Each structure stands twice: as C-alpha cells, then as structure tokens.
Short mmCIF file of C-alpha atoms and ligand atoms in Angstrom, two decimals:
data_model
loop_
_atom_site.label_atom_id
_atom_site.label_comp_id
_atom_site.label_asym_id
_atom_site.label_seq_id
_atom_site.Cartn_x
_atom_site.Cartn_y
_atom_site.Cartn_z
CA MET A 88 12.55 2.50 -31.88
CA THR A 89 14.92 5.98 -30.95
CA PRO A 90 17.92 3.69 -30.57
CA GLY A 91 19.97 5.20 -26.88
CA ARG A 92 23.43 6.03 -27.07
CA VAL A 93 26.00 4.11 -25.04
CA GLU A 94 28.29 5.56 -22.77
CA GLN A 95 32.02 6.02 -23.04
CA SER A 96 32.92 4.60 -20.88
CA VAL A 97 30.95 0.95 -20.69
CA ILE A 98 33.17 -1.53 -22.36
CA GLY A 99 31.64 -4.76 -24.14
CA VAL A 100 32.47 -7.60 -24.48
CA PRO A 101 32.07 -9.06 -29.03
CA GLY A 102 28.57 -9.61 -29.12
CA ARG A 103 27.32 -12.55 -32.45
CA TYR A 104 24.92 -12.87 -34.36
CA TRP A 105 24.93 -8.61 -36.44
CA HIS A 106 26.11 -7.75 -39.85
CA ARG A 107 27.57 -4.37 -41.48
CA LEU A 108 24.43 -2.25 -43.54
CA GLU A 109 25.11 -1.15 -47.00
CA ASP A 110 24.79 2.42 -45.89
CA GLY A 111 26.77 2.06 -42.42
CA ARG A 112 24.74 0.98 -39.88
CA VAL A 113 25.31 -2.08 -38.18
CA GLN A 114 22.24 -4.54 -38.46
CA CYS A 115 21.54 -6.95 -34.78
CA ASP A 116 20.19 -10.13 -35.43
CA LEU A 117 19.49 -11.61 -32.18
CA CYS A 118 15.87 -11.34 -32.15
CA PRO A 119 13.07 -10.14 -34.78
CA ARG A 120 13.54 -6.42 -34.14
CA TYR A 121 16.81 -6.16 -36.35
CA CYS A 122 18.26 -3.28 -34.28
CA LYS A 123 19.72 -0.90 -37.13
CA LEU A 124 22.43 1.34 -35.09
CA HIS A 125 25.28 3.64 -36.01
CA GLU A 126 28.33 4.15 -34.10
CA GLY A 127 27.40 5.04 -30.36
CA GLN A 128 23.96 3.49 -30.70
CA ARG A 129 22.38 1.45 -28.40
CA GLY A 130 19.50 -1.58 -29.58
CA LEU A 131 16.35 -0.88 -27.98
CA CYS A 132 17.52 -4.15 -25.47
CA PHE A 133 19.49 -1.27 -24.48
CA VAL A 134 22.72 -3.87 -23.27
CA ARG A 135 23.58 -4.51 -27.33
CA ALA A 136 25.34 -1.49 -28.84
CA ARG A 137 27.46 -0.41 -31.57
CA GLN A 138 30.83 0.33 -30.00
CA HIS A 139 34.13 1.13 -32.84
CA ASP A 140 32.45 -0.59 -35.38
CA GLN A 141 31.39 -3.53 -32.92
CA MET A 142 28.53 -4.88 -31.68
CA VAL A 143 28.76 -5.52 -28.62
CA LEU A 144 27.27 -7.02 -25.33
CA THR A 145 27.22 -5.27 -22.56
CA THR A 146 26.64 -6.19 -19.95
CA TYR A 147 28.34 -9.85 -19.58
CA GLY A 148 29.92 -11.27 -16.53
CA ARG A 149 27.58 -8.92 -14.31
CA SER A 150 24.00 -9.39 -12.57
CA SER A 151 20.67 -8.26 -10.86
CA GLY A 152 21.51 -10.31 -7.87
CA PHE A 153 21.52 -13.74 -7.08
CA CYS A 154 19.18 -16.06 -5.35
CA ILE A 155 18.42 -19.09 -4.81
CA ASP A 156 14.71 -19.54 -5.31
CA PRO A 157 12.18 -23.26 -5.82
CA ILE A 158 12.36 -24.73 -9.38
CA GLU A 159 8.95 -24.38 -8.78
CA LYS A 160 8.96 -21.17 -9.19
CA LYS A 161 10.09 -20.41 -12.51
CA PRO A 162 7.75 -22.36 -12.65
CA LEU A 163 9.15 -26.16 -13.48
CA ASN A 164 7.18 -27.61 -12.49
CA HIS A 165 8.21 -31.14 -14.25
CA PHE A 166 11.97 -30.92 -13.66
CA LEU A 167 13.72 -32.19 -11.22
CA PRO A 168 10.59 -31.58 -8.02
CA GLY A 169 11.98 -30.35 -5.06
CA THR A 170 14.85 -28.46 -5.18
CA SER A 171 16.73 -25.73 -5.89
CA VAL A 172 18.26 -23.77 -9.06
CA LEU A 173 20.50 -20.10 -8.60
CA SER A 174 18.86 -17.74 -10.36
CA PHE A 175 19.46 -14.70 -11.66
CA GLY A 176 19.46 -12.14 -14.47
CA THR A 177 21.23 -9.59 -15.81
CA ALA A 178 19.58 -5.62 -17.16
CA GLY A 179 17.55 -4.71 -19.91
CA CYS A 180 14.80 -6.84 -22.15
CA ASN A 181 14.22 -7.58 -26.26
CA LEU A 182 9.87 -6.83 -25.80
CA THR A 183 8.83 -3.45 -23.70
CA CYS A 184 5.57 -5.88 -21.95
CA LYS A 185 2.87 -2.75 -20.47
CA PHE A 186 2.68 -5.35 -17.63
CA CYS A 187 5.32 -6.29 -17.51
CA GLN A 188 6.37 -8.21 -13.20
CA ASN A 189 9.93 -7.34 -12.82
CA TRP A 190 10.36 -3.70 -14.96
CA ASP A 191 12.87 -2.73 -12.54
CA ILE A 192 14.82 -4.98 -13.81
CA SER A 193 13.98 -5.69 -17.34
CA LYS A 194 13.86 -1.69 -18.19
CA ALA A 195 16.88 -0.90 -15.94
CA ARG A 196 18.69 2.26 -17.52
CA ALA A 197 21.80 3.31 -15.27
CA PHE A 198 24.10 -0.59 -14.58
CA ASP A 199 23.74 0.44 -11.31
CA ARG A 200 21.17 -2.38 -11.58
CA LEU A 201 24.07 -4.95 -11.72
CA GLN A 202 26.07 -4.97 -9.03
CA GLU A 203 27.17 -8.57 -7.94
CA GLN A 204 30.48 -9.21 -10.84
CA ALA A 205 30.38 -13.14 -11.99
CA SER A 206 32.33 -15.11 -14.08
CA PRO A 207 31.00 -17.96 -15.30
CA SER A 208 33.03 -20.53 -13.61
CA ALA A 209 32.45 -18.59 -9.76
CA ILE A 210 29.04 -18.67 -10.81
CA ALA A 211 29.26 -22.80 -11.41
CA ALA A 212 30.62 -22.68 -8.21
CA ALA A 213 28.32 -21.12 -6.66
CA ALA A 214 25.14 -22.96 -7.36
CA VAL A 215 27.74 -26.48 -6.31
CA ARG A 216 28.83 -25.22 -3.06
CA ASN A 217 24.81 -24.47 -2.37
CA GLY A 218 23.79 -27.73 -3.22
CA CYS A 219 21.57 -26.30 -5.86
CA ARG A 220 20.60 -28.60 -9.51
CA SER A 221 20.65 -25.75 -11.71
CA VAL A 222 21.27 -22.68 -12.96
CA ALA A 223 18.38 -20.24 -13.62
CA PHE A 224 18.57 -17.37 -16.69
CA THR A 225 15.45 -15.46 -15.57
CA TYR A 226 14.58 -11.90 -13.73
CA ASN A 227 15.00 -10.55 -17.55
CA ASP A 228 15.37 -12.08 -20.91
CA PRO A 229 18.65 -14.43 -21.44
CA VAL A 230 18.05 -14.12 -25.07
CA ILE A 231 19.63 -10.78 -24.87
CA PHE A 232 23.33 -10.82 -22.57
CA LEU A 233 23.05 -14.79 -25.32
CA GLU A 234 27.54 -15.27 -25.35
CA TYR A 235 27.01 -14.73 -20.67
CA ALA A 236 24.08 -16.94 -20.75
CA VAL A 237 25.49 -18.98 -22.97
CA ASP A 238 29.12 -19.35 -20.72
CA VAL A 239 27.28 -19.40 -17.89
CA ALA A 240 26.28 -22.97 -19.05
CA GLN A 241 28.74 -24.56 -20.34
CA ALA A 242 30.71 -24.24 -16.86
CA CYS A 243 27.74 -25.50 -15.33
CA ARG A 244 27.40 -28.43 -17.23
CA GLY A 245 31.13 -29.42 -16.72
CA ARG A 246 30.13 -29.40 -12.98
CA GLY A 247 26.81 -31.16 -12.84
CA ILE A 248 24.36 -28.36 -12.90
CA LYS A 249 21.99 -27.86 -15.54
CA THR A 250 20.83 -24.62 -16.92
CA VAL A 251 16.81 -23.51 -17.14
CA ALA A 252 16.40 -20.76 -19.40
CA VAL A 253 13.15 -17.70 -18.99
CA SER A 254 12.49 -16.29 -21.11
CA ALA A 255 9.91 -15.28 -23.67
CA GLY A 256 11.23 -16.86 -26.46
CA TYR A 257 11.37 -13.46 -28.53
CA ILE A 258 14.91 -15.06 -30.83
CA THR A 259 15.30 -15.27 -35.01
CA PRO A 260 16.59 -18.84 -35.52
CA GLU A 261 20.42 -18.92 -36.02
CA PRO A 262 20.93 -17.34 -33.05
CA ARG A 263 18.32 -19.90 -30.97
CA ILE A 264 19.51 -22.46 -32.10
CA GLU A 265 23.29 -22.35 -29.85
CA PHE A 266 21.03 -20.96 -27.53
CA PHE A 267 19.47 -23.60 -26.97
CA ARG A 268 21.61 -25.95 -26.71
CA HIS A 269 23.23 -24.36 -23.97
CA MET A 270 19.86 -25.60 -21.70
CA ASP A 271 18.07 -27.99 -20.60
CA ALA A 272 15.38 -26.90 -19.37
CA ALA A 273 12.65 -23.31 -20.29
CA ASN A 274 10.08 -21.69 -19.38
CA ILE A 275 8.81 -20.24 -22.28
CA ASP A 276 5.91 -17.57 -21.71
CA LEU A 277 3.50 -17.11 -24.76
CA LYS A 278 2.20 -13.36 -23.11
CA GLY A 279 -1.03 -13.83 -26.14
CA PHE A 280 -2.53 -16.23 -27.97
CA THR A 281 -3.36 -12.33 -30.34
CA ASP A 282 -1.24 -10.18 -33.00
CA GLY A 283 -3.17 -7.44 -31.31
CA PHE A 284 -1.98 -8.04 -27.20
CA TYR A 285 1.53 -8.58 -29.06
CA LYS A 286 1.28 -5.63 -31.50
CA ASN A 287 0.12 -3.02 -28.79
CA LEU A 288 1.57 -4.39 -25.75
CA CYS A 289 4.65 -6.03 -26.45
CA THR A 290 5.62 -3.74 -29.70
CA GLY A 291 6.54 -8.03 -31.30
CA LYS A 292 5.33 -10.22 -32.87
CA LEU A 293 3.23 -13.56 -32.37
CA ALA A 294 4.46 -15.48 -34.97
CA PRO A 295 8.36 -15.69 -34.22
CA VAL A 296 7.38 -17.11 -30.17
CA LEU A 297 5.33 -20.08 -31.88
CA GLU A 298 8.41 -20.57 -33.84
CA THR A 299 10.15 -21.15 -31.30
CA LEU A 300 8.26 -23.82 -29.27
CA GLU A 301 7.48 -25.60 -32.72
CA TYR A 302 11.50 -25.58 -32.15
CA LEU A 303 12.11 -26.49 -28.87
CA LYS A 304 9.75 -29.66 -28.97
CA HIS A 305 10.95 -30.98 -32.94
CA GLU A 306 14.25 -29.44 -32.60
CA THR A 307 15.64 -30.27 -28.85
CA ASN A 308 15.62 -32.44 -26.00
CA VAL A 309 15.09 -29.36 -23.87
CA TRP A 310 11.70 -29.79 -21.66
CA PHE A 311 9.71 -26.75 -21.82
CA GLU A 312 7.14 -25.63 -19.95
CA ILE A 313 4.19 -22.68 -21.22
CA THR A 314 2.99 -19.82 -19.33
CA THR A 315 0.05 -17.33 -19.92
CA LEU A 316 0.24 -14.44 -17.83
CA LEU A 317 -4.04 -13.55 -17.83
CA ILE A 318 -5.23 -9.85 -18.34
CA PRO A 319 -8.20 -8.76 -17.34
CA GLY A 320 -9.62 -8.31 -20.07
CA GLU A 321 -6.90 -8.60 -22.75
CA ASN A 322 -5.84 -12.12 -23.63
CA ASP A 323 -8.15 -13.52 -20.90
CA THR A 324 -11.42 -14.34 -23.49
CA PRO A 325 -12.02 -17.95 -23.12
CA GLN A 326 -11.76 -18.62 -26.97
CA GLU A 327 -8.35 -17.19 -26.55
CA ILE A 328 -7.02 -18.87 -24.11
CA GLU A 329 -8.60 -22.24 -26.30
CA ALA A 330 -7.33 -21.03 -28.88
CA GLU A 331 -4.39 -21.31 -27.77
CA SER A 332 -4.86 -24.96 -26.25
CA ARG A 333 -5.80 -26.00 -29.58
CA TRP A 334 -2.62 -25.19 -31.43
CA VAL A 335 -0.46 -26.25 -28.68
CA ILE A 336 -2.30 -29.53 -28.44
CA ASP A 337 -2.38 -29.60 -32.18
CA HIS A 338 1.82 -28.31 -32.70
CA LEU A 339 3.03 -29.23 -29.73
CA GLY A 340 1.02 -32.07 -27.47
CA ARG A 341 -1.02 -32.72 -24.64
CA ASP A 342 2.11 -33.65 -22.55
CA VAL A 343 3.19 -29.84 -22.08
CA PRO A 344 2.62 -28.81 -19.23
CA LEU A 345 0.26 -24.51 -19.73
CA HIS A 346 0.54 -22.32 -16.76
CA PHE A 347 -1.87 -19.22 -16.72
CA THR A 348 -0.70 -16.80 -13.89
CA ALA A 349 -1.94 -14.18 -12.70
CA PHE A 350 -1.24 -11.15 -13.26
CA HIS A 351 -0.85 -7.68 -10.67
CA PRO A 352 -1.32 -4.55 -11.13
CA ASP A 353 2.80 -2.89 -12.73
CA TRP A 354 4.93 -1.13 -14.91
CA LYS A 355 3.02 0.43 -17.23
CA MET A 356 -0.57 -1.25 -16.77
CA THR A 357 -1.46 0.12 -12.96
CA ASP A 358 -5.27 0.27 -14.44
CA ARG A 359 -6.42 -3.40 -14.32
CA PRO A 360 -8.01 -5.37 -11.66
CA PRO A 361 -5.17 -8.83 -10.50
CA THR A 362 -6.60 -11.47 -12.65
CA PRO A 363 -9.27 -13.16 -10.50
CA PRO A 364 -8.33 -16.84 -8.80
CA ALA A 365 -11.64 -17.90 -11.27
CA THR A 366 -10.20 -16.77 -14.28
CA LEU A 367 -7.48 -18.85 -13.98
CA ILE A 368 -9.31 -22.02 -12.64
CA THR A 369 -11.60 -21.79 -15.86
CA ALA A 370 -8.74 -20.79 -17.86
CA ARG A 371 -6.72 -24.17 -16.13
CA ARG A 372 -10.56 -25.84 -17.43
CA ILE A 373 -10.38 -25.17 -20.59
CA ALA A 374 -6.83 -26.06 -21.44
CA MET A 375 -8.11 -29.80 -19.52
CA GLU A 376 -11.10 -29.65 -21.49
CA ALA A 377 -9.48 -29.78 -25.44
CA GLY A 378 -6.95 -32.47 -24.04
CA ILE A 379 -3.57 -30.55 -22.07
CA ARG A 380 -2.77 -33.43 -20.27
CA TYR A 381 -1.47 -30.72 -17.25
CA VAL A 382 -2.49 -27.60 -16.31
CA TYR A 383 -1.83 -25.33 -13.88
CA THR A 384 -2.89 -22.14 -12.07
CA GLY A 385 0.04 -19.96 -10.96
CA ASN A 386 0.55 -16.94 -8.33
CA VAL A 387 -2.87 -17.46 -6.83
CA HIS A 388 -3.38 -20.39 -3.08
CA ASP A 389 -4.56 -23.22 -5.42
CA PRO A 390 -3.89 -26.64 -4.68
CA ALA A 391 -5.38 -28.57 -6.27
CA GLY A 392 -4.30 -26.17 -9.30
CA GLN A 393 -1.14 -26.32 -8.22
CA THR A 394 -0.37 -30.60 -8.42
CA THR A 395 0.27 -32.74 -11.44
CA TYR A 396 -2.32 -35.59 -12.12
CA CYS A 397 -2.42 -38.78 -13.93
CA HIS A 398 -3.24 -38.59 -17.39
CA ALA A 399 -4.55 -41.48 -16.55
CA CYS A 400 -6.48 -42.36 -13.40
CA GLY A 401 -6.84 -39.25 -11.94
CA ALA A 402 -4.78 -39.81 -8.85
CA ALA A 403 -2.58 -37.36 -7.70
CA LEU A 404 1.09 -37.69 -8.93
CA VAL A 405 2.46 -34.50 -6.69
CA GLY A 406 0.62 -32.20 -4.50
CA ARG A 407 1.56 -28.75 -3.87
CA ASP A 408 0.56 -25.74 -1.80
CA TRP A 409 2.81 -23.07 -3.65
CA TYR A 410 6.17 -24.57 -3.61
CA ASP A 411 5.39 -27.09 -0.81
CA LEU A 412 6.05 -30.97 -2.37
CA THR A 413 2.24 -31.86 -0.16
CA SER A 414 2.41 -35.28 -2.12
CA TRP A 415 4.33 -38.19 -4.33
CA ASN A 416 3.33 -40.37 -5.66
CA LEU A 417 5.82 -41.24 -8.39
CA SER A 418 7.41 -44.63 -9.09
CA ALA A 419 11.71 -44.54 -9.90
CA ASP A 420 11.38 -45.05 -13.23
CA CYS A 421 8.92 -41.70 -13.53
CA GLY A 422 5.50 -43.59 -13.92
CA CYS A 423 2.53 -43.24 -11.66
CA SER A 424 1.88 -44.90 -8.81
CA ALA A 425 -1.32 -46.20 -9.13
CA CYS A 426 -1.90 -47.35 -12.53
CA GLY A 427 1.81 -47.50 -13.94
CA ALA A 428 1.04 -44.62 -16.43
CA PRO A 429 4.22 -42.34 -17.17
CA CYS A 430 4.51 -38.82 -16.45
CA ALA A 431 5.84 -36.67 -18.88
CA GLY A 432 9.70 -34.69 -17.36
CA VAL A 433 12.08 -35.11 -15.65
CA PHE A 434 12.26 -36.43 -12.69
CA ASP A 435 14.60 -38.47 -10.60
CA ALA A 436 13.64 -41.18 -8.53
CA THR A 437 12.30 -38.84 -5.68
CA HIS A 438 11.78 -34.71 -5.14
CA GLY A 439 14.23 -32.46 -3.51
CA SER A 440 13.13 -30.87 -0.34
CA TRP A 441 13.72 -26.83 -1.00
CA GLY A 442 10.12 -25.46 -0.39
CA ARG A 443 9.65 -21.89 -0.58
CA ARG A 444 12.76 -20.46 0.78
CA ARG A 445 13.89 -18.04 -1.36
CA TRP A 446 17.69 -16.65 -0.13
CA SER A 447 19.92 -14.11 -1.75
CA VAL A 448 23.19 -15.09 -1.81
CA SER A 449 26.34 -13.83 -3.81
CA VAL A 450 28.60 -15.49 -5.86
CA HIS A 451 30.87 -14.85 -4.04
CA ASP A 452 30.84 -16.23 -0.72
CA ALA A 453 32.90 -18.79 0.85
CA SER A 454 29.97 -20.53 3.27
S1 SF4 B 122 18.85 -8.27 -29.35
FE1 SF4 B 122 18.58 -6.23 -28.85
S2 SF4 B 122 19.70 -5.13 -30.08
FE2 SF4 B 122 19.63 -7.36 -30.82
S3 SF4 B 122 17.48 -7.11 -32.33
FE3 SF4 B 122 17.21 -7.96 -30.24
S4 SF4 B 122 16.74 -5.83 -29.38
FE4 SF4 B 122 17.65 -4.92 -30.83
#
C-alpha cells in the first residue's frame, strides 16, 4: 500500500487508536490494515491521516448526503420493520472491493463528494423532525469515521433515536468495543467465506470479520443481521454457502438473519453478469436446510424470499414486496399470531408504514 498525501488545506480532528513506532512513523490501530504513516500521508482509507505528528480524521462533520430510507433497505428485516431511517455516509473505505456497489462514495478521493456540513446534533434533530426511528451510518464503512459516528450516535440516543451501522466489520478489537457500544443495530457484510475471496477481491482477511460477528453475538446487545452479496463464479458455490451457514449456526446460532443479495456489474468488476435470481433462491434454501431460521434474498423481486416466516409453524409473520410490508402477523409480545412461537428481533407492538419511499433531505431543512 502506498499511502497518499494529505493536502495542507485539509483540517482533521484528532483521531483515536494509533501509536508511534520506533522508526518515526505513526501506526493507525483502528483496522487490521495497521497503516504506518510518515508526516503528511493518508492511510489506505484515505480519510485518516498524519498531520502535525498526530493521527486525524479528515471527514469529521461532513457527509456525502442524507436520504430517508426504509429500514429494510439496510437490510434489516427484524429491526423496527416498516420504519424510516435517516441514512448517510462520508467518503473513503478500508477495504478495496473490486465489486463495490457504492464506489463513487467509498473510493472518493476528492472531498467534493462531501457536500453537507452536518453536526451530530443537527443530524439527530433532522431524524426527529422527519419522524425517523433511527439513523444509519451507511454508503461507506463507518468504522473509518469512528469519532464522528460515535458523536452522532450519542446525540441520537439523547433524542431517543436509535443507531444503525452498515459495516464490513473490518475493525480491531479495542475500537470495536467503543464503536459498537454506541450502536443499536448493525448489518455486517460477510463478503465471502474464504480467505482467497477477501485477499483477491478486497485485499483483506476473513478472520477479523468473523471475530466481529462473534463479538457482536456474545459480548453485546446489538441486534445484527448478515449480508452476503453473491457474485457469479466468486462466492456462490453450494459448498461455500453451506460452509458459511454452518459457521453461522455453530458460532452465532440459528436466529441471526442472513441476507443473500444480488450483485450487479460495477466498479472494477464489470466482466460478470448480474446474479441470477435462481442462485439467490438456491442459497436461501441451502441456508434454511442447514438450520438458519431467517434467510432472505435481496436486490431482486422475490416476495416469498423477502417474507419473514415463523420458525415453528411456518406462518408468514411479516410479508414484504420489495420494501413494502404486505402482512403483519406478530403479536404485541413479538410472537407468531398463529402458534405463539417467539420471533427474534427488535419489534414494536405494530409496524411502521414508511413503505419503499426514498427521499433525499438536507439536515438543515427547517421542515
Ligand atoms: S482505518 Fe484507515 S488509516 Fe487506519 S489502518 Fe485502516 S485503512 Fe489504515
């Protein structure tokens, strides 16, 4: 990795999780890349840099834009279904996925992507004003803007707004504790289930992601779901899907929802076709046969594959057509209306009614 240089005009806020090396460089300890920087250099994520002999975050308070989305779009199917979530990202990423579906943000090298100045309190106020139940850190990985995400999360919790991290989970143990302490829910990308996939397509490693998943399950109360984007010829064999499913059951249990979503050709991987819907349907069947209770297809029109079913009697609990809820058969205590078996997740007595709408908003709008 050749670190980039940071322009003199870019001002950063002090970053956490770094230390000095004997050779004079500064090492960032936030993610498993452990970038080692000389003065004026940026890390691989491009947003953390060494300035005046300190590590700084150069994107604090700046966003690539705000949208109100359905929570199901994150995707989270067991966290306040039908509610709206105020979503935003910044710029940069600490993985280099060739198939990135948000590359215009994650690969941004010019800060002209970052249009809107947004203080944590302004974001929390915008969520309240727009009737959102939660704020999501998404579009690019919030791990790399930890200090900003934590401050926003604290402001949100102070206003009764929940927080959602959409992340690849590529973070080291110490910051992992701080980061997730401030989150109510997460969707973690498990991009593939081989080291080769992470190495060749993301220049990363699988193990830290699995550690994050185990940490979330066993050390926190964060509600989390997992997403695997299936790429034809790369991570879509029945054997790999079965291995992933078995790992989830053995290490996380049967109640963690798993989403298999469709790839479309993008960024540096335009030589592959989109994922055939049949591949997603097969993956869902394999994972359910392995014993995972809640498995979904995504990025395709598949109402049956997007509906939540009771693990005990098979009744449809939450019907979905894209992001619209089409039926609701959960009792007030989050059980199946037909047989009473509990459904894992975070639910209110009833569902929201945001539907599939997606609105761009400014956090500074008065209305
Ligand atoms: S967070 Fe950024 S600077 Fe720090 S180790 Fe990861 S890629 Fe490098």
